[in-house]
Coordinates of C-alpha atoms in Angstrom, one line a residue:
M1 CA -27.0 -16.1 12.9
D2 CA -24.6 -17.9 15.3
A3 CA -21.1 -18.7 14.4
R4 CA -21.8 -22.4 13.5
A5 CA -24.7 -21.6 11.3
A6 CA -22.7 -18.9 9.5
A7 CA -19.8 -21.3 9.0
R8 CA -22.2 -23.9 7.5
L9 CA -23.6 -21.3 5.1
L10 CA -20.1 -20.1 4.1
K11 CA -19.0 -23.7 3.4
G12 CA -21.9 -24.0 1.0
V13 CA -20.9 -20.7 -0.6
R14 CA -17.3 -21.8 -1.0
A15 CA -18.3 -25.3 -2.4
A16 CA -20.6 -23.6 -5.0
A17 CA -17.8 -21.2 -6.0
L18 CA -15.3 -24.1 -6.5
A19 CA -17.8 -26.1 -8.5
G20 CA -18.9 -23.1 -10.6
D21 CA -22.5 -23.4 -9.3
R22 CA -24.9 -20.7 -8.1
P23 CA -24.1 -20.1 -4.4
P24 CA -26.7 -20.0 -1.7
A25 CA -25.5 -16.5 -0.8
A26 CA -23.0 -14.1 -2.5
P27 CA -19.6 -14.0 -1.0
R28 CA -18.4 -10.6 0.2
P29 CA -16.7 -8.7 -2.7
E30 CA -13.2 -8.8 -1.2
I31 CA -13.5 -12.5 -0.5
A32 CA -14.9 -13.2 -4.0
E33 CA -11.9 -11.3 -5.5
S34 CA -9.5 -13.3 -3.4
W35 CA -11.0 -16.6 -4.4
R36 CA -10.7 -15.7 -8.1
R37 CA -7.0 -14.9 -7.5
M38 CA -6.6 -18.3 -5.8
L39 CA -8.3 -20.2 -8.6
A40 CA -6.3 -18.4 -11.2
G41 CA -3.0 -18.9 -9.3
G42 CA -3.5 -22.6 -8.8
V43 CA -3.8 -22.6 -4.9
H44 CA -5.3 -26.0 -3.9
P45 CA -8.5 -25.6 -1.8
D46 CA -7.9 -28.7 0.3
R47 CA -4.1 -28.9 0.5
D48 CA -2.3 -27.1 3.3
A49 CA 0.7 -25.8 1.4
R50 CA 3.5 -24.1 3.3
S51 CA 6.8 -22.4 2.2
R52 CA 10.1 -22.5 4.1
V53 CA 10.0 -20.9 7.5
L54 CA 12.7 -18.3 8.1
S55 CA 15.5 -19.2 10.4
A56 CA 15.9 -17.4 13.7
T57 CA 18.7 -15.3 12.2
E58 CA 16.7 -14.4 9.1
T59 CA 13.7 -13.4 11.2
E60 CA 15.8 -11.3 13.5
E61 CA 17.3 -9.5 10.5
R62 CA 13.8 -8.7 9.2
R63 CA 12.8 -7.5 12.6
H64 CA 15.8 -5.2 12.8
V65 CA 15.0 -3.4 9.5
S66 CA 11.3 -3.2 9.9
P67 CA 9.8 0.2 11.0
L68 CA 7.0 -1.9 12.7
R69 CA 9.5 -2.6 15.4
E70 CA 9.1 1.0 16.5
V71 CA 5.4 0.7 17.1
L72 CA 5.3 -2.7 18.8
P73 CA 4.6 -1.1 22.2
V74 CA 1.5 0.7 20.6
L75 CA 0.2 -2.6 19.1
R76 CA 0.8 -4.5 22.3
E77 CA -0.9 -1.9 24.5
G78 CA -3.9 -1.7 22.2
L79 CA -4.4 -5.5 21.7
L80 CA -2.7 -7.7 24.2
P81 CA -4.8 -6.9 27.3
A82 CA -7.9 -8.4 25.8
L83 CA -6.3 -11.4 24.0
D84 CA -6.0 -13.9 26.9
E85 CA -9.7 -13.5 27.9
A86 CA -10.9 -13.7 24.3
L87 CA -8.7 -16.6 23.4
H88 CA -7.0 -14.7 20.5
I89 CA -3.4 -14.1 19.4
M90 CA -1.8 -11.1 17.8
V91 CA 0.6 -11.5 14.9
V92 CA 2.6 -8.8 13.1
A93 CA 3.8 -9.5 9.5
D94 CA 6.0 -7.6 7.2
A95 CA 5.0 -6.5 3.6
D96 CA 6.0 -9.9 2.3
G97 CA 3.6 -11.7 4.6
R98 CA 6.3 -13.1 6.8
L99 CA 5.2 -13.3 10.5
L100 CA 7.8 -11.5 12.6
W101 CA 6.1 -11.2 16.0
R102 CA 3.4 -13.4 17.6
E103 CA 1.9 -13.1 21.1
G104 CA -1.3 -14.1 22.9
H105 CA -3.1 -16.9 24.7
S106 CA -0.7 -19.9 25.1
S107 CA -3.3 -22.6 24.1
I108 CA -4.1 -20.7 20.9
L109 CA -0.4 -20.3 20.2
R110 CA -0.1 -24.1 20.3
K111 CA -3.0 -24.5 17.9
A112 CA -1.5 -21.9 15.6
D113 CA 1.8 -23.8 15.6
R114 CA -0.1 -26.9 14.2
L115 CA -1.5 -24.7 11.4
G116 CA 1.9 -23.3 10.5
F117 CA 0.9 -19.8 11.8
A118 CA 4.3 -19.3 13.5
V119 CA 7.0 -16.7 13.6
G120 CA 9.0 -16.9 10.3
A121 CA 6.2 -18.5 8.3
D122 CA 5.0 -17.1 5.0
W123 CA 1.3 -16.1 5.0
D124 CA 1.3 -14.5 1.6
E125 CA -2.1 -15.1 0.0
A126 CA -0.5 -16.8 -3.0
V127 CA 1.0 -19.4 -0.7
V128 CA -1.7 -20.2 1.9
G129 CA -4.8 -18.8 0.3
T130 CA -7.3 -16.2 1.5
N131 CA -6.3 -15.1 5.0
G132 CA -6.3 -12.0 7.2
V133 CA -2.6 -11.3 6.6
G134 CA -2.0 -12.1 2.9
T135 CA -5.4 -10.8 1.7
A136 CA -5.1 -7.5 3.6
L137 CA -1.7 -7.0 1.9
V138 CA -3.2 -7.5 -1.5
A139 CA -6.4 -5.5 -0.9
R140 CA -4.4 -2.9 1.0
R141 CA -7.3 -2.4 3.4
P142 CA -8.6 -4.1 6.6
V143 CA -10.0 -7.5 6.0
Q144 CA -11.8 -10.0 8.2
V145 CA -11.8 -13.7 7.0
F146 CA -14.4 -15.9 8.7
S147 CA -14.2 -19.7 8.7
A148 CA -14.9 -21.0 5.2
E149 CA -14.1 -17.6 3.7
H150 CA -10.5 -19.0 4.0
F151 CA -9.8 -20.6 0.6
V152 CA -7.9 -23.6 2.1
S153 CA -10.2 -25.9 4.1
S154 CA -7.6 -26.6 6.9
H155 CA -8.1 -23.0 8.0
H156 CA -11.9 -23.2 8.4
D157 CA -11.8 -23.5 12.2
W158 CA -10.2 -20.0 12.4
T159 CA -11.3 -16.4 12.0
C160 CA -8.8 -13.6 11.5
A161 CA -8.9 -9.8 11.2
G162 CA -6.0 -8.0 9.6
A163 CA -5.3 -4.3 9.1
P164 CA -2.4 -2.9 7.0
V165 CA 0.1 -0.4 8.5
R166 CA 1.6 2.2 6.2
D167 CA 4.6 4.4 6.6
P168 CA 3.3 8.0 6.7
R169 CA 6.5 9.3 5.2
D170 CA 6.0 7.8 1.8
G171 CA 2.7 5.8 2.0
R172 CA 4.7 2.5 1.7
L173 CA 2.9 -0.6 3.0
L174 CA 5.0 -1.8 6.0
G175 CA 2.9 -4.9 6.9
V176 CA -0.2 -6.1 8.7
V177 CA -1.3 -6.5 12.3
D178 CA -3.7 -9.4 12.7
V179 CA -5.8 -10.8 15.5
S180 CA -6.8 -14.5 15.0
G181 CA -8.6 -17.1 17.0
P182 CA -10.9 -20.1 17.0
L183 CA -14.1 -19.8 15.1
A184 CA -16.4 -19.5 18.1
T185 CA -14.4 -16.8 19.9
M186 CA -14.3 -14.1 17.2
H187 CA -16.6 -11.0 17.5
P188 CA -17.8 -9.0 14.5
A189 CA -16.3 -5.8 16.0
T190 CA -12.8 -7.3 16.0
L191 CA -12.0 -5.8 12.6
A192 CA -12.8 -2.3 13.8
W193 CA -10.8 -2.8 16.9
V194 CA -7.7 -4.0 15.0
S195 CA -8.1 -1.2 12.4
S196 CA -8.2 1.4 15.2
V197 CA -5.0 0.1 16.7
A198 CA -3.3 0.0 13.3
R199 CA -4.2 3.7 12.9
L200 CA -2.7 4.4 16.3
A201 CA 0.5 2.8 15.2
E202 CA 0.6 5.0 12.1
R203 CA 0.0 8.0 14.2
E204 CA 3.0 7.0 16.3
L205 CA 5.1 6.7 13.2
R206 CA 3.9 10.2 12.1
L207 CA 4.9 11.7 15.4
R208 CA 8.4 10.2 15.2
H209 CA 8.7 11.6 11.6
L210 CA 7.7 15.1 12.8
E211 CA 10.3 14.8 15.6
S212 CA 13.0 13.8 13.0
L213 CA 12.1 16.8 10.8
E214 CA 12.4 19.1 13.8
R215 CA 15.9 17.8 14.5
L216 CA 16.8 18.3 10.8
R217 CA 15.4 21.9 11.0
T218 CA 17.5 22.7 14.0
V219 CA 20.6 21.8 12.0
A220 CA 19.6 23.3 8.7
A221 CA 18.0 26.6 9.6
P222 CA 21.2 28.4 10.7
L223 CA 23.0 27.1 7.6
L224 CA 20.2 28.3 5.2
A225 CA 20.2 31.7 6.8
R226 CA 23.8 32.3 5.6
L227 CA 23.3 31.0 2.0
P228 CA 22.4 33.3 -0.9
G229 CA 19.9 32.3 -3.5
R230 CA 17.4 29.5 -3.3
A231 CA 17.9 26.4 -1.1
L232 CA 16.1 24.0 1.1
A233 CA 16.7 21.1 3.5
V234 CA 14.7 17.9 3.1
D235 CA 14.7 14.5 4.7
A236 CA 15.4 11.2 2.9
N237 CA 11.8 11.1 1.7
G238 CA 11.7 14.7 0.4
W239 CA 9.8 16.2 3.3
T240 CA 10.8 19.8 3.8
A241 CA 12.4 20.9 7.0
A242 CA 13.6 24.4 6.2
V243 CA 13.7 26.7 3.1
T244 CA 15.1 30.0 1.9
G245 CA 14.4 32.0 -1.3
L246 CA 11.5 29.6 -2.3
A247 CA 7.8 29.3 -1.6
P248 CA 7.5 26.5 1.1
A249 CA 6.5 23.1 -0.2
E250 CA 5.5 20.3 2.1
R251 CA 7.3 17.7 0.1
I252 CA 9.6 17.5 -2.9
P253 CA 9.7 14.3 -5.0
L254 CA 13.2 13.1 -5.1
P255 CA 14.8 11.1 -7.9
K256 CA 15.1 7.4 -7.3
D257 CA 18.9 7.3 -7.3
F258 CA 19.3 10.4 -5.2
G259 CA 22.7 11.4 -3.8
P260 CA 25.3 14.1 -3.5
G261 CA 26.4 16.1 -6.5
R262 CA 24.5 17.9 -9.3
V263 CA 21.0 16.4 -9.6
W264 CA 17.9 17.3 -11.5
V265 CA 15.0 17.5 -9.1
P266 CA 11.3 17.8 -10.3
R267 CA 9.7 21.1 -9.4
L268 CA 13.1 22.7 -8.7
G269 CA 15.4 22.0 -11.7
E270 CA 19.1 21.3 -11.4
C271 CA 20.4 21.4 -7.8
V272 CA 23.6 20.9 -6.0
V273 CA 23.0 18.3 -3.3
E274 CA 24.9 18.0 0.0
P275 CA 24.4 15.6 2.9
L276 CA 23.1 16.8 6.2
P277 CA 22.5 14.8 9.4
G278 CA 19.1 13.2 8.8
G279 CA 18.6 14.6 5.3
W280 CA 19.9 16.7 2.4
L281 CA 20.7 20.3 1.5
L282 CA 19.5 21.3 -2.0
R283 CA 20.9 24.5 -3.6
V284 CA 18.9 25.4 -6.7
T285 CA 21.2 26.3 -9.6
Q286 CA 18.9 26.0 -12.7
D287 CA 15.3 27.1 -13.4
R288 CA 12.9 24.2 -13.3
H289 CA 11.2 25.4 -16.6
S290 CA 14.4 24.9 -18.6
T291 CA 14.0 21.1 -18.6
A292 CA 10.7 20.0 -20.2
V293 CA 9.3 16.5 -19.6
T294 CA 9.4 14.4 -22.8
R295 CA 8.3 11.0 -21.7
I296 CA 6.8 9.1 -18.8
V297 CA 6.6 5.4 -18.0
L298 CA 3.8 4.1 -15.9
D299 CA 4.8 0.7 -14.5
L300 CA 2.0 -1.4 -13.1
S301 CA 3.6 -4.7 -13.8
R302 CA 4.3 -5.7 -10.1
A303 CA 1.5 -5.9 -7.5
G304 CA 2.1 -3.4 -4.8
C305 CA 5.2 -1.8 -6.5
W306 CA 3.6 0.7 -8.9
S307 CA 5.7 3.6 -10.1
V308 CA 5.9 6.5 -12.6
T309 CA 9.2 7.5 -14.2
V310 CA 9.6 10.9 -15.8
Y311 CA 12.2 11.6 -18.4
G312 CA 13.5 15.0 -19.6
P313 CA 16.7 16.5 -21.2
S314 CA 18.4 16.6 -17.8
G315 CA 17.7 13.0 -16.8
S316 CA 14.9 11.0 -15.1
W317 CA 13.3 10.5 -11.7
S318 CA 10.9 7.9 -10.4
Q319 CA 8.0 8.1 -7.9
E320 CA 6.3 5.2 -6.2
L321 CA 2.5 5.4 -6.4
S322 CA -0.3 4.8 -3.9
P323 CA -3.0 2.5 -4.9
R324 CA -5.4 5.3 -5.7
H325 CA -2.9 7.3 -7.7
A326 CA -2.0 4.1 -9.7
E327 CA -5.7 3.7 -10.5
L328 CA -6.0 7.3 -11.6
L329 CA -2.9 7.4 -13.8
F330 CA -3.9 4.0 -15.4
L331 CA -7.3 5.5 -16.3
L332 CA -5.7 8.6 -17.8
A333 CA -3.1 6.5 -19.7
Q334 CA -6.1 4.6 -21.2
S335 CA -7.8 7.8 -22.2
P336 CA -5.5 10.0 -24.4
R337 CA -8.4 12.5 -25.0
G338 CA -8.9 13.0 -21.3
R339 CA -11.6 12.5 -18.8
S340 CA -13.7 14.9 -16.7
A341 CA -13.9 14.6 -13.0
A342 CA -17.4 13.1 -13.2
E343 CA -16.2 10.5 -15.8
L344 CA -13.2 9.5 -13.6
A345 CA -15.5 9.2 -10.6
G346 CA -17.8 6.9 -12.5
E347 CA -14.8 4.7 -13.6
L348 CA -13.3 4.7 -10.1
F349 CA -16.3 4.4 -7.8
G350 CA -19.2 3.6 -10.1
D351 CA -20.6 7.0 -8.9
P352 CA -20.1 10.1 -11.1
T353 CA -21.1 12.4 -8.3
R354 CA -17.9 11.7 -6.3
T355 CA -16.0 14.5 -8.1
V356 CA -14.6 16.1 -4.9
T357 CA -12.6 13.0 -4.1
V358 CA -11.3 12.7 -7.7
R359 CA -10.2 16.4 -7.8
A360 CA -8.5 16.2 -4.4
E361 CA -6.5 13.1 -5.4
L362 CA -5.6 14.5 -8.8
S363 CA -4.4 17.7 -7.1
R364 CA -2.0 15.6 -5.1
V365 CA -0.8 13.8 -8.1
R366 CA -0.2 17.0 -10.0
R367 CA 2.0 18.3 -7.2
H368 CA 4.5 15.6 -8.3
L369 CA 3.8 15.7 -12.0
A370 CA 3.7 19.4 -12.7
G371 CA 3.8 20.0 -16.5
V372 CA 2.8 16.4 -17.2
L373 CA -0.9 16.4 -16.2
T374 CA -3.3 19.0 -17.5
H375 CA -7.0 19.5 -16.5
R376 CA -10.3 20.5 -18.2
P377 CA -10.3 17.6 -19.1
Y378 CA -7.8 15.7 -17.0
R379 CA -5.2 14.1 -19.3
F380 CA -1.5 13.7 -20.0
A381 CA 0.0 16.7 -21.8
E382 CA -0.1 16.4 -25.6
D383 CA 3.7 16.6 -26.1
V384 CA 4.5 13.9 -23.5
E385 CA 5.0 10.3 -24.7
V386 CA 3.2 7.9 -22.3
E387 CA 4.3 4.2 -22.0
L388 CA 2.1 1.9 -19.9
I389 CA 3.6 -1.4 -18.6
R390 CA 1.0 -3.9 -17.6
P391 CA 1.4 -7.2 -15.8
E392 CA 1.9 -10.2 -18.0
D393 CA -1.2 -11.7 -16.6
P394 CA -4.2 -9.3 -17.1
A395 CA -5.8 -10.6 -13.9
A396 CA -2.8 -9.2 -11.9
L397 CA -3.6 -5.6 -12.9
L398 CA -4.0 -3.6 -9.7
P399 CA -5.4 -6.6 -7.9
H400 CA -6.5 -4.5 -4.9
S401 CA -8.8 -2.4 -7.1
T402 CA -12.6 -2.6 -7.2
A403 CA -12.9 0.3 -9.6
P404 CA -15.3 -0.7 -12.4
A405 CA -12.9 0.4 -15.1
V406 CA -10.0 -1.6 -13.7
V407 CA -12.2 -4.7 -13.2
R408 CA -13.2 -4.4 -16.9
A409 CA -9.6 -4.1 -17.9
R410 CA -8.7 -7.2 -15.9
L411 CA -11.4 -9.1 -17.8
G412 CA -10.1 -7.7 -21.1
R413 CA -13.0 -5.3 -21.6
T414 CA -12.7 -1.5 -22.0
G415 CA -15.1 1.4 -21.8
P416 CA -15.8 4.1 -24.4
G417 CA -12.8 6.2 -25.4
M418 CA -10.3 3.9 -23.7
I419 CA -7.4 2.1 -25.2
P420 CA -7.7 -1.7 -24.9

């Protein structure tokens, strides 16, 4: 099917979805999910809504603090050489959907200006509808939006492919790199191309992180060699650079309000914390087993900002959650009696045979929540109080997720053994 025929078909699919009729073909799952969010959020399908464009000063401030600034050379090298010939442009947006950088063919840049696809503009999905920047941020995975898959009709002459870029230090979503162009110029392989370049950018960030850990290690190793007892040096995200008197751990979850002084650290217990260039020195003063966890709060109320907070006699600490770990902890919070790996695989993937993936992910979660999660079956420990904070709007629960159990929960339905 050529581009024009595909566009005509998609317009019929969109029209049927808006009218509540049976469509001539089913929209792709990620597009259907986005359209449902747009309808629920009141985005007008035929009105080109725009929010205030950032000033030059505001844009420059965001550029300055964005880690994406460090990988611009990688993005440019991977994408720009082909853009002029293909009549495309590259945009880089932050995690709020604000366009911070934009480069490419001059004639396409002028067309993008008329669409409001300009530096400083807000391309959050809730503002402009389904698109390669905003929808990739919500779905947290690469997304291509072709012609009338855009919810707002003024965007139907465009096709865009966006891929998220994450910070390898903490898994935080930094933003999206997107390639956009007129309908007739886009190739089906564009999404794979953009995704590959986004992975190269993440690899560059990972290399820079390893270099910073090596610099911290150079400072900390001689210091640790002179210290008695147990101590370690970690960077700002808890990644271990050097250790003495302890079994090496790749990363230590740090409390949210972490700083100098006496601090209770999960997996270690009470520590004396001192600053180091590029990180922290932690000297363990108390056995970790002397402070039992009494309560945890799983906060899923804000899209893309999911966290778990652990409380004990010595204080509390918080950990941000990846999309997959947020899904798993939600399912366990809904199932006090626990779930087997096969049951969790069925609820996550609709396939109970995918137990290897479930066990691997839960192993990662348990590294940070030692003493909180048990297995055989997987569940929260019996003596731990669990509080689950949901979004006010049930449809906003883990909006990226396609897990069958999460989709049922968004619709107000639950499976056997689950708390409604």
